[in-house]
Amino acid sequence: HRMDRMGGPQTLWKKMAIARVTSIPVRSAWSHRSARRGITTGVRDRTVRLAAARADETGDCLLHEQVRTVGGGRAVPIKSFLCADTGDVEVIMDVSELSEHDGLELHWAVKGPSGSQWSLAPESVRPELTRDFGDGKALRVGPSEEDGSTKFRFVVPKSASQEEGVTGIVGILVSGDEWLHGEDGLGDLEAPVMAPDPKANAVMDRATEEEGKEDGIGLFRRYQLAGELLPEARRGPALAGALLSWLRLSSNRQLRWYSSGNYQGKDMASLQRAFAEGVCACVSDSEIDLLSRHLFRLAMATLPRGGGNGDDIRMGILNILRTHGIREGHRPGIDDAFLAQWHQKLHSSTTADDIKICEAYLHFLHTGNWDDFWDHLWHNGGLSREDLGDMRVGWRNESGITGPGNHMPQMIPDFQHFLWVLKVTHSGADLDTAFEMAKGKVHGDLEWELGDLLQNRDAWWAPGKIVEIREKLQWQWKEPGCPRDVLLLDLSLESFLRTKIEQTDLWSLSDDDVCSIAELVMRSGCISAEDPGLANALRLWQRAMAEEVRWSESWAKAVDSALDYMSITLGRFMDSLVQATQPAADSIGRAAGVPESYLTNFGEEVVRGHPLFALSRVIDRLRQAIRAVIGGSEWDVISLPAGGEVKGRITVVSLAEVQGKELGNPPRVIFSNELGGLEDIPGGVEAILTGSTVDILSHIAIRARSQGVLLASCSDPGKWEATRDALSEGTAVKVSQDAMAGSLVLQEVPEAELCAPRAGGQAAIPELELRRPTGHEAWVLSPDKCDRSSVGGKSFNLGTLRRVCEDLPGVITPHSVSLPFGSFERALAANGEEAVERLSGALARVAGAEGSPETVREELEAAREVVMRLDIPSDLSSALCSVELGQATGRDVVEGELWHAVKRVWASKWTERAYLSRKALGIPDADLSMAVLLMDLVPADYAFVLHTANPVTGNESEVFGEIVLGLGEALVGNEPGRALTFAYDKTSGSVEILRLPSKPVVYLAPDPPGVIARSDSNGEDLEGFAGAGLYDSVATSGSVARTADYSAEPLVWDHGFQKELCERLARVGLGVEAECGAPQDIEGCLSGGEVYLLQSRNQVLPPQVVKQNV
């Protein structure tokens, strides 16, 4: 049971019955496997139709549907249904394709009790004629014949799940003495009997449980479990990321490889092959999301290929020993401690380590010096004496592998062949081995091109050829059913390209050559990642490279925009990998006793190990070349927190010296001469400025973005020293970015303005007094009825904007109405005394919770919940239905989406940020009143903000403007990247384009666009305080986020369009300023060639600004 705060307690079973959803679709996995094995899809199509028909006829919920392959590619459809009436779950396994197997039975158990994977089923779950297998866990049962089909059928009562913890049926088909294991790399046959928890991470939880056991698990068992969990890992990035984290911890030897259990080489070879094929199938499965498929690709790079004849390993070493008269077991011969020990390992626990051991042994056979074995093993294989000493596996092997070995060079040819046998099973993305394994499997002339590349791998043209081959090869490994060797070959080519790029001295190349390298790396990265942002970054870069005239100022501005776009999208993509992998790495690693220092940097190491990491160095190189042309800022702003500015006391100290310390209150702005890139950010730090280069994908950059800390580096030593020395230690400053120049602005502020850092409390700052509104008796006001006492500045100023529009052709304001001050209080009262008391109680507890941020947070949430549960008063509903406002004309819409949007605006009064801001300003909660402006949402092509006086310098002789694609959400919400920024000289009428747009995300209006409810409080536009953005604006239908494509965008490439648009908007701004009689802050948009003015307010001009010459 869980408590539904909106509707009281409800059982999970009832929720599942109501939802009627299919929990785990696996259609593509079936079609891929069946296409590879030539299996007819008739069985699956029939079972899906029957399942759908059953759900329609009975109302039962299809919980799970999957088709597995066993017994030589035979299909076994598995389904589980939830009975809507009883809550019981029925599981059906159709084994009709296995009719030729005599004596077919299911060796089965249940999952779930006490977290177990195989438990003895309760009596209530056992079908008739079930018999006990005798091991205390498993049972056996035969199938039944039903209408020409052969099926296993189970009914799991609701009580078995709720009271005894049964979560699924698990089993293996057997025919006499033959075990018919799954052939698809997905482990045992399994059917869940509960809908999956969308927040649960079964992969992480199971891996954590197994790795945390006292004796741990070895590599063989790890691959078994990972194969069983592969269907779960398909469900999304968090689960696929958990699988990657688990395998990466293992491949980096942070998890043990060897356990007390032994196995034969053929078993490991078969297991590795099945698992690798299963992961490979996930990489090409179009029904899995793009990020998860990429995570599976990264997981594939950690795996051996598997396959081959695993018995060749066991028998191969035996044949060598016998051929050369080496003693083995009780068979007499030459004593060789190393071969005796290694033979035991190969016989019972062969792994990829054996490739490195064999290579080191061959090196010893050539030199004759046993110390050379250990040197080669460490420097080429990363294995130490201690590592081999821990390989205490096999029969009566208590000392591991210690040696020494006898020098018998006559064995060199035999061990060279044996090395190849090992590579057939255990090698992964090694280029030469991958090429050999993929021979005969690649299409067309690619095999010849690959051979030519390997023979000329050091040629200057090799990097370009690698990308050409990969662009052709991708159409194979992205196709369902592709052999795993083709994917491993592509992985090895990608890795080799990164090596070639990192070996290149970028500073010795011409700027044009480095531009070409950037394109190569991006082309290669987009083959693997299939990320829309990276794909658009590549298109934008290729458009810039196609320009006939390079290295002009206008071209350099476009390239600067492209580099910014590339940098942001690369950072976002890498951040998504960290978010998908770090939580699971922490959980699994801690359970297994992995050092905390390793886990802290795990996500960063995933990033640094990614092939696209090489692009960050190329970006840094090109930025300096571009800035030499456009004369841009020497500052790189790597992380800019929400709000775009921070305040703190200057502290000059190396960040490395304050690691592990809590700097406390007041907040700090750190000036650190050097950054190594691996530092953590102490609590209390709001900004870090440094004179050293910071990689956009470094540990500290990732941490800064995740913690919301401003991070910027200065590339010019002289400018850095001037900035650092201009303001003394301990000075209170505000740090922000100058959007016009891209530089940093450092403004000295009173000490009282320093609010506490995130970890502490609030400091006092000068109090402000709000004008008390009088409200209005009407629920809804048209624009001509709005006055200062009844609405906020947004609604009131629309009257001014309408007068401006009368004199400017092609300039209009959207249709709008307003809910005046007092509307919320009236709606609250209309919902009864209980609602009033609940809100006042929550606010009283907020006021009494000084020093307890968590209590404040909880009670503010409770206050917002009261607002969101309000019913719309009938007279307000009627009033809204009577006005013409976009699509919000029907009562269903008014009382649905529109009312929800209005409540969200009202509730935003009690967000944590708004509450703390009012508290810092000394504004009593009751003094803040919230009107709501309801306005048609314009389907904008472009959005803009105009300041009719320079917002940084206060210069009233120029207009400063910013323009973005789509809605203004990307602009006012401080979305990473830059807008097109321009300055318009009021005297000469000239326009200067300062920066071109680079924001990677564009927000678009839905179709139909609907209505936007905008906050319109009496506390947003005060003299000396611009409170805009503290309170929410909510669109009834939301907005649609898309990845911006600037490759053909006139805002970037059409200079005439840029100038004409900026001049037009500047003239609109001057008209509004003239009507209002003061500098204005104006928001608007363009749609279909018309300019829409959305709001205007008196501009809050800054005091004297202390600005560095940067």
PDB file of C-alpha atoms in Angstrom, residues 75 103 122 134 193 215 295 421 455 471 484 507 510 701 733 829 833 999 1028:
ATOM      1  CA  ALA A  75      10.269 -19.383 -29.947  1.00  0.00           C
ATOM      2  CA  GLY A 103       9.250 -35.429 -21.803  1.00  0.00           C
ATOM      3  CA  PRO A 122       4.181 -21.550  -2.114  1.00  0.00           C
ATOM      4  CA  GLY A 134      14.591 -32.085  -4.159  1.00  0.00           C
ATOM      5  CA  VAL A 193       3.868 -10.868 -11.753  1.00  0.00           C
ATOM      6  CA  ASP A 215      32.370 -14.175  -0.502  1.00  0.00           C
ATOM      7  CA  LEU A 295      25.290   3.063 -23.021  1.00  0.00           C
ATOM      8  CA  VAL A 421      43.158 -19.439 -29.424  1.00  0.00           C
ATOM      9  CA  GLN A 455      49.001  -1.669 -43.412  1.00  0.00           C
ATOM     10  CA  GLU A 471      30.507   5.780 -41.960  1.00  0.00           C
ATOM     11  CA  ARG A 484      28.983  -8.925 -32.744  1.00  0.00           C
ATOM     12  CA  TRP A 507      49.649  23.627 -31.922  1.00  0.00           C
ATOM     13  CA  SER A 510      47.517  25.339 -39.115  1.00  0.00           C
ATOM     14  CA  ALA A 701      33.586  21.498 -14.727  1.00  0.00           C
ATOM     15  CA  VAL A 733      31.306  41.423  -5.159  1.00  0.00           C
ATOM     16  CA  ALA A 829     -12.405  31.112   0.712  1.00  0.00           C
ATOM     17  CA  GLU A 833     -12.661  26.902   6.008  1.00  0.00           C
ATOM     18  CA  LYS A 999      21.630  28.081 -27.432  1.00  0.00           C
ATOM     19  CA  ALA A1028      10.899  39.161 -12.461  1.00  0.00           C
TER      20      ALA A1028
END
